[in-house]
Coordinates of C-alpha atoms in Angstrom, one line a residue:
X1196 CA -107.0 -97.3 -46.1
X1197 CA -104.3 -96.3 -48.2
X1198 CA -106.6 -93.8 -50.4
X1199 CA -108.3 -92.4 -47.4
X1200 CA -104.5 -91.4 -46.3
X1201 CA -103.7 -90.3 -49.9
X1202 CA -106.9 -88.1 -49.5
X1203 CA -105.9 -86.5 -46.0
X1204 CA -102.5 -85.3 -47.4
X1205 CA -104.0 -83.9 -50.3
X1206 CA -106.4 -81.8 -48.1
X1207 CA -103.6 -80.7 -45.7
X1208 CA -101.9 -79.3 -48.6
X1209 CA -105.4 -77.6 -49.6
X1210 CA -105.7 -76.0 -46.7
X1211 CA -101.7 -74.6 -46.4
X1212 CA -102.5 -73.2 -50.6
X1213 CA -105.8 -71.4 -49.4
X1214 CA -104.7 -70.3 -46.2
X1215 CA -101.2 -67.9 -47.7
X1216 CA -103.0 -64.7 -47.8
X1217 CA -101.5 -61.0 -47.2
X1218 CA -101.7 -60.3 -43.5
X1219 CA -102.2 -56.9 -43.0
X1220 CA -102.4 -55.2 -39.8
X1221 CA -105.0 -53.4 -38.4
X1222 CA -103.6 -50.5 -37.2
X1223 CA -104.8 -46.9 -37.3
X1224 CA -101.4 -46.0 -38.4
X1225 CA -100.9 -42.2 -38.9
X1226 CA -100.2 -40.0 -41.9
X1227 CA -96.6 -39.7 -40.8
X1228 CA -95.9 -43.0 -39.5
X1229 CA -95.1 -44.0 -36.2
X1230 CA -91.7 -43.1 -34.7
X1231 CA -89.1 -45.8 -34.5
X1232 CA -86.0 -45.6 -32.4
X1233 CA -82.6 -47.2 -32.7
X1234 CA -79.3 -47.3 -30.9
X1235 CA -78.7 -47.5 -27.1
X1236 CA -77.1 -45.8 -24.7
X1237 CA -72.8 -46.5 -24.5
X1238 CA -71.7 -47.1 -20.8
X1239 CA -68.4 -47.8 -22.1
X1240 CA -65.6 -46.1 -23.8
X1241 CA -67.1 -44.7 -27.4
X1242 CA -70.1 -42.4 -28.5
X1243 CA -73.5 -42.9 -28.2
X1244 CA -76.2 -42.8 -31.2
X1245 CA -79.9 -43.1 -31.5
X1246 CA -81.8 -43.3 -35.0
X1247 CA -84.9 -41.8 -35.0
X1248 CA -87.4 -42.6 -38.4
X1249 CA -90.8 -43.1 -39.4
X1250 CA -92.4 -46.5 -40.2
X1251 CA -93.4 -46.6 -43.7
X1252 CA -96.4 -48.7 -44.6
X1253 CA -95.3 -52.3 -46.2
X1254 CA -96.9 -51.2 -49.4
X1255 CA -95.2 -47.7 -49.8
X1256 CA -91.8 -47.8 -52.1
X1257 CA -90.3 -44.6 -50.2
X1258 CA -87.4 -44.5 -48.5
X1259 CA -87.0 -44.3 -45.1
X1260 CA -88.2 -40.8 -43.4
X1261 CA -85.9 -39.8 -41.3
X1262 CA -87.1 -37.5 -38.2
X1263 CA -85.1 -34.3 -37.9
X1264 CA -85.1 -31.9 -36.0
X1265 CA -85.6 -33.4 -32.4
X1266 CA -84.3 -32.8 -28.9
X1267 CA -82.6 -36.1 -27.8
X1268 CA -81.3 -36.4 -24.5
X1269 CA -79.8 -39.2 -21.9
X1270 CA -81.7 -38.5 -18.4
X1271 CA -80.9 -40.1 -15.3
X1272 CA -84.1 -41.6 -12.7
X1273 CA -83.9 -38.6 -10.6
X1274 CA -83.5 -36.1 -13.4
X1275 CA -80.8 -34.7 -11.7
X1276 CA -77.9 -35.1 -14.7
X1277 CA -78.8 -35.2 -18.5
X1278 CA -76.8 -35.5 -21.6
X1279 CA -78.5 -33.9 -24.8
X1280 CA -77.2 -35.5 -28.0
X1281 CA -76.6 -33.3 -31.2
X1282 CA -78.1 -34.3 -34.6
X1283 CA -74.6 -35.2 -36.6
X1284 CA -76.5 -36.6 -39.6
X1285 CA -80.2 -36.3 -40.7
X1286 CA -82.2 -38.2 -38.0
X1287 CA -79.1 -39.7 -36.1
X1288 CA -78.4 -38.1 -32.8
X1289 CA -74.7 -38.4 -31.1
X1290 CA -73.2 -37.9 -27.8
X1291 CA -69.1 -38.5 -28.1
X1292 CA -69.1 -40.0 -24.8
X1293 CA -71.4 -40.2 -21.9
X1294 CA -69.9 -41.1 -18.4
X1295 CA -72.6 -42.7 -16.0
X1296 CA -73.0 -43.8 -12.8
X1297 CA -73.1 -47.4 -12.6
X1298 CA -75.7 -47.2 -9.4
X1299 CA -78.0 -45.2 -11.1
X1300 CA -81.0 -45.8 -13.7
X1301 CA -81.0 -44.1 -17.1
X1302 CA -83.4 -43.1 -20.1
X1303 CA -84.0 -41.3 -23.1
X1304 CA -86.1 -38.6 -23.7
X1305 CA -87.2 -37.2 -27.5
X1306 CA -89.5 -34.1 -27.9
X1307 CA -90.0 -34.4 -32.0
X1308 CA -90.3 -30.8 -34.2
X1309 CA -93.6 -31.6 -33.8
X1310 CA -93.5 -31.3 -30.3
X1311 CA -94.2 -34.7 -29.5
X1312 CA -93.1 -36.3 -26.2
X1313 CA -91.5 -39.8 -25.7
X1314 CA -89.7 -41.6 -23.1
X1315 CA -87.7 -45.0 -23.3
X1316 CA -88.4 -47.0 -20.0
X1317 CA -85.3 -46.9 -17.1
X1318 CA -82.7 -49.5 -17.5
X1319 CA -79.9 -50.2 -15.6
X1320 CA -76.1 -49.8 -16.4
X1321 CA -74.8 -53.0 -17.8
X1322 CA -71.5 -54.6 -18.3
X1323 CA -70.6 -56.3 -21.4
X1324 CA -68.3 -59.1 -21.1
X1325 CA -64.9 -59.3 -23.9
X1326 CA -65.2 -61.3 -26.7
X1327 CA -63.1 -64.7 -26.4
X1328 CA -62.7 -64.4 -29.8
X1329 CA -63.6 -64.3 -34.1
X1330 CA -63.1 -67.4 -35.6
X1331 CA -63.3 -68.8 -38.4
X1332 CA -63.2 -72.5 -41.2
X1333 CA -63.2 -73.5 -44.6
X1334 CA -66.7 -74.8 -44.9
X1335 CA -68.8 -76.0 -48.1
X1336 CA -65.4 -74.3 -49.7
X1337 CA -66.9 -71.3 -48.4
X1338 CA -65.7 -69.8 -44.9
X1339 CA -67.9 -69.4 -41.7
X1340 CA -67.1 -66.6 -39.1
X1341 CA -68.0 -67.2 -35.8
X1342 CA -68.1 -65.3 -32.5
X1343 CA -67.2 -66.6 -29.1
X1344 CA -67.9 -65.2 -25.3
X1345 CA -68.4 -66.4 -21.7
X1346 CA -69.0 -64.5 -18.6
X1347 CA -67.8 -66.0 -15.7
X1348 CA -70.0 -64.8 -13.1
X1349 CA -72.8 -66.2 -15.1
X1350 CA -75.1 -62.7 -15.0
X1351 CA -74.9 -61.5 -18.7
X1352 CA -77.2 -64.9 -20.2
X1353 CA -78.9 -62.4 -23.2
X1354 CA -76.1 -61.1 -26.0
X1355 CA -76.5 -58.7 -29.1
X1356 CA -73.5 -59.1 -32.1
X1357 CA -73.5 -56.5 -34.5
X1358 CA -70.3 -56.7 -37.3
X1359 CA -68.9 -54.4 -39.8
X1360 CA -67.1 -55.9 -42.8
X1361 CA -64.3 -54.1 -45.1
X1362 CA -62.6 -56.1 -47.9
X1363 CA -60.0 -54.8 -50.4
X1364 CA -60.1 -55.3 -54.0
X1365 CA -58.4 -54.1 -57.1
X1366 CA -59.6 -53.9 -60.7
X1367 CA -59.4 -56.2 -63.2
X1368 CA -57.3 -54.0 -65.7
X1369 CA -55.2 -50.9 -64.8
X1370 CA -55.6 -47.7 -67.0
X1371 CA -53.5 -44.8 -67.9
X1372 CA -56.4 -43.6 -70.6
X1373 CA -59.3 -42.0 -70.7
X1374 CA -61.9 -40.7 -73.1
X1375 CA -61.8 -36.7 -73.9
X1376 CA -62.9 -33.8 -75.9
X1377 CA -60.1 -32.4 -78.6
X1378 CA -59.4 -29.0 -78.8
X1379 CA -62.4 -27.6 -80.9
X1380 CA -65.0 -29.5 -78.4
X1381 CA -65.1 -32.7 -80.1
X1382 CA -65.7 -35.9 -78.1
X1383 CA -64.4 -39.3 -78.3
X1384 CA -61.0 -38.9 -78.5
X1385 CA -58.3 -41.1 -76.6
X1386 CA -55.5 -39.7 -74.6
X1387 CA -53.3 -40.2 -71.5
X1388 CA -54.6 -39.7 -68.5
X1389 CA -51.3 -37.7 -67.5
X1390 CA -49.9 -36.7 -70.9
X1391 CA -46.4 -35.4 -68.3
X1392 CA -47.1 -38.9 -66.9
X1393 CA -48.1 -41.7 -69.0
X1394 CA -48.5 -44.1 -66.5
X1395 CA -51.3 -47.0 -65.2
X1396 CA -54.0 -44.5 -62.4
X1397 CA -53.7 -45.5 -58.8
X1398 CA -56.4 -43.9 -58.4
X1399 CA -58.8 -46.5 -59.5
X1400 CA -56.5 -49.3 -59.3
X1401 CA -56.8 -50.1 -55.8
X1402 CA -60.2 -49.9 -53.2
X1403 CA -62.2 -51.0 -50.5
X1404 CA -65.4 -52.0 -49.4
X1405 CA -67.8 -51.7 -46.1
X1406 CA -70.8 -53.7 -45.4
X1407 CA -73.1 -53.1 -42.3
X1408 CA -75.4 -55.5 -42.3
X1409 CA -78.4 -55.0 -40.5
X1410 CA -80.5 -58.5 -39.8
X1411 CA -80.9 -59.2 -35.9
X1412 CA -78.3 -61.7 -34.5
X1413 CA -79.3 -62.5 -30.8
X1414 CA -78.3 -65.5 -28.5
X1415 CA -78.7 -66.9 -25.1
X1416 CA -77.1 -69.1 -22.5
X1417 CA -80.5 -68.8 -20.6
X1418 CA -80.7 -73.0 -20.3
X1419 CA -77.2 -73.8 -20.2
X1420 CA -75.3 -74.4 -16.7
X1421 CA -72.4 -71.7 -18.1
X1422 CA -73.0 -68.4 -19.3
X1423 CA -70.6 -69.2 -22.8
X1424 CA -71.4 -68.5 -26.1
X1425 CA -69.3 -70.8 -28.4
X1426 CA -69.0 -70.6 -32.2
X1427 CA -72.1 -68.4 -32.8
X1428 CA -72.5 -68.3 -36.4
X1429 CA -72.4 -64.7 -37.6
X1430 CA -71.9 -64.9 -41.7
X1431 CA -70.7 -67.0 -44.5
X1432 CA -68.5 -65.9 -47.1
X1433 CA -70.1 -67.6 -50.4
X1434 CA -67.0 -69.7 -52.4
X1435 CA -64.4 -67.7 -54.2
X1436 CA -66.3 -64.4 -53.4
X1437 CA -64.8 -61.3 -53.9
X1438 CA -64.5 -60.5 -50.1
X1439 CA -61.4 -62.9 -50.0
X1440 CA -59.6 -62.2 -53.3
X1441 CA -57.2 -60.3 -51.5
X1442 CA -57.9 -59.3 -47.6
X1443 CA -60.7 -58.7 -45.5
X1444 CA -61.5 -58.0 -42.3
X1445 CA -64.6 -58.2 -39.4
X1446 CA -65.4 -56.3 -36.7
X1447 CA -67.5 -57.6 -34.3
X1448 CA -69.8 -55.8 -31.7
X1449 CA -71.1 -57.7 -28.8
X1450 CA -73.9 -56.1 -26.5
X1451 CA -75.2 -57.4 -22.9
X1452 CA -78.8 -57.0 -22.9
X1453 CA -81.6 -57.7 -21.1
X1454 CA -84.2 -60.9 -21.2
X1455 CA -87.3 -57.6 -22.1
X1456 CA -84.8 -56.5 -24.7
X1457 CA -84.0 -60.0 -26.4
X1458 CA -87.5 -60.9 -26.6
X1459 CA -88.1 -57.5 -28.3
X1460 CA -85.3 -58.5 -31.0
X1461 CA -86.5 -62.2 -31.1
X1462 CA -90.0 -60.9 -32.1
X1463 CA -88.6 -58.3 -34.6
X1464 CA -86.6 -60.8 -36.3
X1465 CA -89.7 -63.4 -36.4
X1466 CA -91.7 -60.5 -37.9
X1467 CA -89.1 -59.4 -40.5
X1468 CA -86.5 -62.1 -41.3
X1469 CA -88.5 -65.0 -40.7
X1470 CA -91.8 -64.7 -42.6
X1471 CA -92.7 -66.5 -46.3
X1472 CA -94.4 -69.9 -45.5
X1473 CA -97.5 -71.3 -43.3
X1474 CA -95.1 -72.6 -40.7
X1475 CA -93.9 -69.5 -40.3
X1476 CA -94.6 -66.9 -37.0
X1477 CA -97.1 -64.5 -38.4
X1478 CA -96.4 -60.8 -37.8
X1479 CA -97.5 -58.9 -34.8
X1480 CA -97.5 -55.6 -33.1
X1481 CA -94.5 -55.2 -30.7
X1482 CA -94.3 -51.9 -29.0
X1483 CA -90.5 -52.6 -27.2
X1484 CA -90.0 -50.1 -24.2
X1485 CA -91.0 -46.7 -25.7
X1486 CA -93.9 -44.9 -24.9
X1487 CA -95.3 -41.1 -26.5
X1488 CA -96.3 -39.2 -23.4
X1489 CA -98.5 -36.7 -25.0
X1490 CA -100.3 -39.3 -26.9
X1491 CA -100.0 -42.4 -24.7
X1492 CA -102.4 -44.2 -26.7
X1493 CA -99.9 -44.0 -29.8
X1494 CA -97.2 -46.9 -31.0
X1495 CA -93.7 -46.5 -31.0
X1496 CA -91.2 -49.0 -32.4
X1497 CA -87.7 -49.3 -30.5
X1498 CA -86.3 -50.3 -27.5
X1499 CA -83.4 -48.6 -25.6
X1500 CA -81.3 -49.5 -22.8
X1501 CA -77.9 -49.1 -20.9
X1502 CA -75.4 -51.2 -22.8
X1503 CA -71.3 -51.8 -22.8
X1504 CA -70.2 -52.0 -26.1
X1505 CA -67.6 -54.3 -26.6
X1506 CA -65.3 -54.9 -30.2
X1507 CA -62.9 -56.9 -31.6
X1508 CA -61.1 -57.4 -35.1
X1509 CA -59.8 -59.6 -37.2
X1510 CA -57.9 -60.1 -40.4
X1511 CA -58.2 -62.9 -42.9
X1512 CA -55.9 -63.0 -46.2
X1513 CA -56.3 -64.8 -49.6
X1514 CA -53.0 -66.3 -48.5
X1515 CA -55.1 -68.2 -45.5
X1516 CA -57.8 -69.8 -47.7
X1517 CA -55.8 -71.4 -50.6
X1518 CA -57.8 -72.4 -53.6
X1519 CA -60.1 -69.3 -53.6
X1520 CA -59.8 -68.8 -57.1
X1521 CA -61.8 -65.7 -56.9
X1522 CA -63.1 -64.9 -60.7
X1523 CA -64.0 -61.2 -61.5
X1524 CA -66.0 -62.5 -64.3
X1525 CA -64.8 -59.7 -66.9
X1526 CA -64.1 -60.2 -70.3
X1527 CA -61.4 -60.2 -72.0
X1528 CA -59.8 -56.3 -73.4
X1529 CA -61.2 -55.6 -76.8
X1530 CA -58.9 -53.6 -79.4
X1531 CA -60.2 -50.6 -81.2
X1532 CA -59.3 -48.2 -83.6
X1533 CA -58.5 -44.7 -82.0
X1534 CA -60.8 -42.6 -83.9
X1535 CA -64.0 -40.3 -83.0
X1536 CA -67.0 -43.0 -84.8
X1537 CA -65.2 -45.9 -83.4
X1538 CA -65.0 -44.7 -79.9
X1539 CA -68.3 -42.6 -79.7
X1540 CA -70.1 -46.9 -80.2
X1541 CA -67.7 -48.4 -77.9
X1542 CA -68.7 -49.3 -74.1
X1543 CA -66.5 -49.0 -71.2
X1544 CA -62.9 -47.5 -70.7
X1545 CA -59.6 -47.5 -72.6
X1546 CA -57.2 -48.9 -70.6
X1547 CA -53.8 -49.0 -72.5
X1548 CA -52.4 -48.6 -75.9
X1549 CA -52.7 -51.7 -78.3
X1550 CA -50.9 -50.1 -81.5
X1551 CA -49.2 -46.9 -81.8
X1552 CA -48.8 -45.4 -85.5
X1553 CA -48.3 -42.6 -86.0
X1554 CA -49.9 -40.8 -83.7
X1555 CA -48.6 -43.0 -80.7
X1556 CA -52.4 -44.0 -80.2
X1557 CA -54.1 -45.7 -83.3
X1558 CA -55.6 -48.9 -81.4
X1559 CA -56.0 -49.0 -77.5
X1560 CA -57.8 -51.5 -75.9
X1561 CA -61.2 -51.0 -74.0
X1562 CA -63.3 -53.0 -70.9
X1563 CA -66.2 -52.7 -69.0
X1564 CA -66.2 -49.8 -66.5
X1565 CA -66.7 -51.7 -63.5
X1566 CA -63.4 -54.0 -64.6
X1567 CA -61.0 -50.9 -64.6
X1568 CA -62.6 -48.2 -61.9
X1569 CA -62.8 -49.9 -58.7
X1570 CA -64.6 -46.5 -57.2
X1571 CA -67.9 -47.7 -59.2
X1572 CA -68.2 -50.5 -56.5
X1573 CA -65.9 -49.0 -53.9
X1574 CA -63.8 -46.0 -52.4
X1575 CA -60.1 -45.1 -52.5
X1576 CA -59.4 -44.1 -49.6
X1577 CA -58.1 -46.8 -47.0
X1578 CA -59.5 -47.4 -44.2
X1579 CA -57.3 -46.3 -40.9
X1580 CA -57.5 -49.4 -39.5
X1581 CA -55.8 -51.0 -42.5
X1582 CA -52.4 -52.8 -42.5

């Protein structure tokens, strides 16, 4: 009995080996991809922004295509009021701020350069409920942000949360040198960055850091007696990363959507975050609510609808999660001698004088880029929203 079970486990794991091939779909997809549309339309206070692209096959290594050129507008049922959005960035259409009437049904329209039609199904204006709150807890010694929501009259039941994070972070090392050419054109020479000035760059001392991410993070209260949404995870900040090692911040967006709309993002994140083993959903076509009207046979990938976007911040401090003990893992300055050869075979940046001399700059030490110029993995410039 016991071998005959020993035998049936070793076939089940047979049969899962044999059966991880490539699924590829059979589409008839065309030379240009299909269209794919993101965004939705604002009902609130704020713009409104649709992304229009072209799928890329799963094989290809180009980047995305983005489709320029188009007509874009909002259109209400009747056709009676529209609001054509302007292309701000390649493929990203914008309308500053569209004011609708709650009793009415809305949709976009796209007519490509190509001259391609396509039209986003009706939807209804919805309300977004405010966000209780952003939470957060030490946990695993790392921290977990959550989101928290309720509606009281129990109507929203399907919610979207997008987040932007920004973090501040300084260099390792400060510098007031740099690397330069003498006088007759020679390089590898080290001087002050402001010979008037000789004093550490602010410049690349100090910088910050944004992170959009863009998996799919969807919930519902569908099953529960009360439409509330309590500690929804929405990341985790690994242990003494370097988003914490002085201040960060997260800025949640929470969306009211509709049951058609969260199955659409359930599917898409089965299909592209969720893939990898046997027991996994297996991709599959999912067409949302767009259709091409001059080609109605043809795919499109998107779905649109009437939302209220909704946004709150918070702040959390190195001060607030003691024993962070963030590490930026650079070595230690190394000293070098302040001539031409010596320089021209030494990585990285001078960042302040070891030995004078004569010359007030016969050794100076050196580190890795990356440890003294915070705009290699950031920008300068802070953020408006900053303390």
């Amino acid at each position: 009995m016991m071998r005959m079970k020993k035998l049936f486990i070793v076939s089940l794991l047979l049969m899962a080996l044999a059966c991880r091939e490539k699924y590829i779909p059979q589409l008839n997809e065309p030379a240009t991809g299909y269209l794919v549309v993101e965004g939705f339309i604002n009902s609130g206070s704020g713009p409104t922004s649709i992304s229009i692209s072209r799928s890329t096959k799963i094989s290809s290594v180009a980047t995305i295509v983005k489709e320029t050129g188009a007509l874009v507008r909002v259109e209400n049922k009747n056709n009676t009021t529209n609001f054509p959005l302007a292309e701000t960035s390649p493929g990203t259409y914008t309308h500053p701020q569209i004011v609708l009437n709650s009793a009415e049904q809305y949709r976009v329209y796209i007519r490509t350069a190509g001259g391609k039609e396509y039209i986003s199904d009706y939807s209804n204006v919805r309300t977004t409920p405010d966000i209780d709150s952003v939470s957060w807890r030490r946990e695993n010694a790392g921290v977990q942000i959550y989101a928290n929501t309720h509606d009281n009259t129990n109507s929203t039941k399907f919610y979207q949360f997008k987040y932007e994070e920004t973090w501040e972070f300084s260099s390792t090392f400060a510098t007031m040198l740099k690397v330069y050419k003498d006088r007759v054109g020679n390089p590898h020479h080290v001087g002050y960055r402001d010979s008037s000035n000789p004093v550490y760059d602010p410049k690349v001392l100090r910088c910050w850091k944004t992170n959009i991410p863009t998996n799919i993070l969807i919930n519902t209260t569908e099953k529960l007696s009360n439409d509330v949404v309590a500690l929804y995870p929405l990341t985790y900040i690994e242990p003494a990363s370097w988003k914490l090692g002085i201040l960060y911040s997260i800025n949640l967006k929470q969306y009211a959507i509709s049951r058609q709309a969260f199955r659409f993002l359930e599917q898409m994140r089965k299909n592209t975050e969720q893939l990898g083993s046997i027991f996994d959903a297996q991709p599959s076509d999912n067409n949302g609510n767009l259709h091409c009207i001059t080609h109605p046979d043809e795919p499109v990938i998107g779905f649109i609808e009437v939302s209220e976007e909704k946004q709150k911040r918070i702040f959390i401090s190195a001060a607030q999660v003691p024993g962070w003990n963030y590490d930026s893992k650079c070595l230690p300055e190394v000293m070098v001698k302040n001539i031409p050869d010596t320089i021209a075979v030494t990585a990285g940046t001078p960042t302040r004088v070891a030995r004078g001399g004569m010359t007030g700059l016969d050794y100076v030490y050196f580190a890795s880029d990356v440890c003294v110029d915070c705009t290699i993995r950031g920008v300068n410039a802070k953020p408006i929203f900053w303390p």
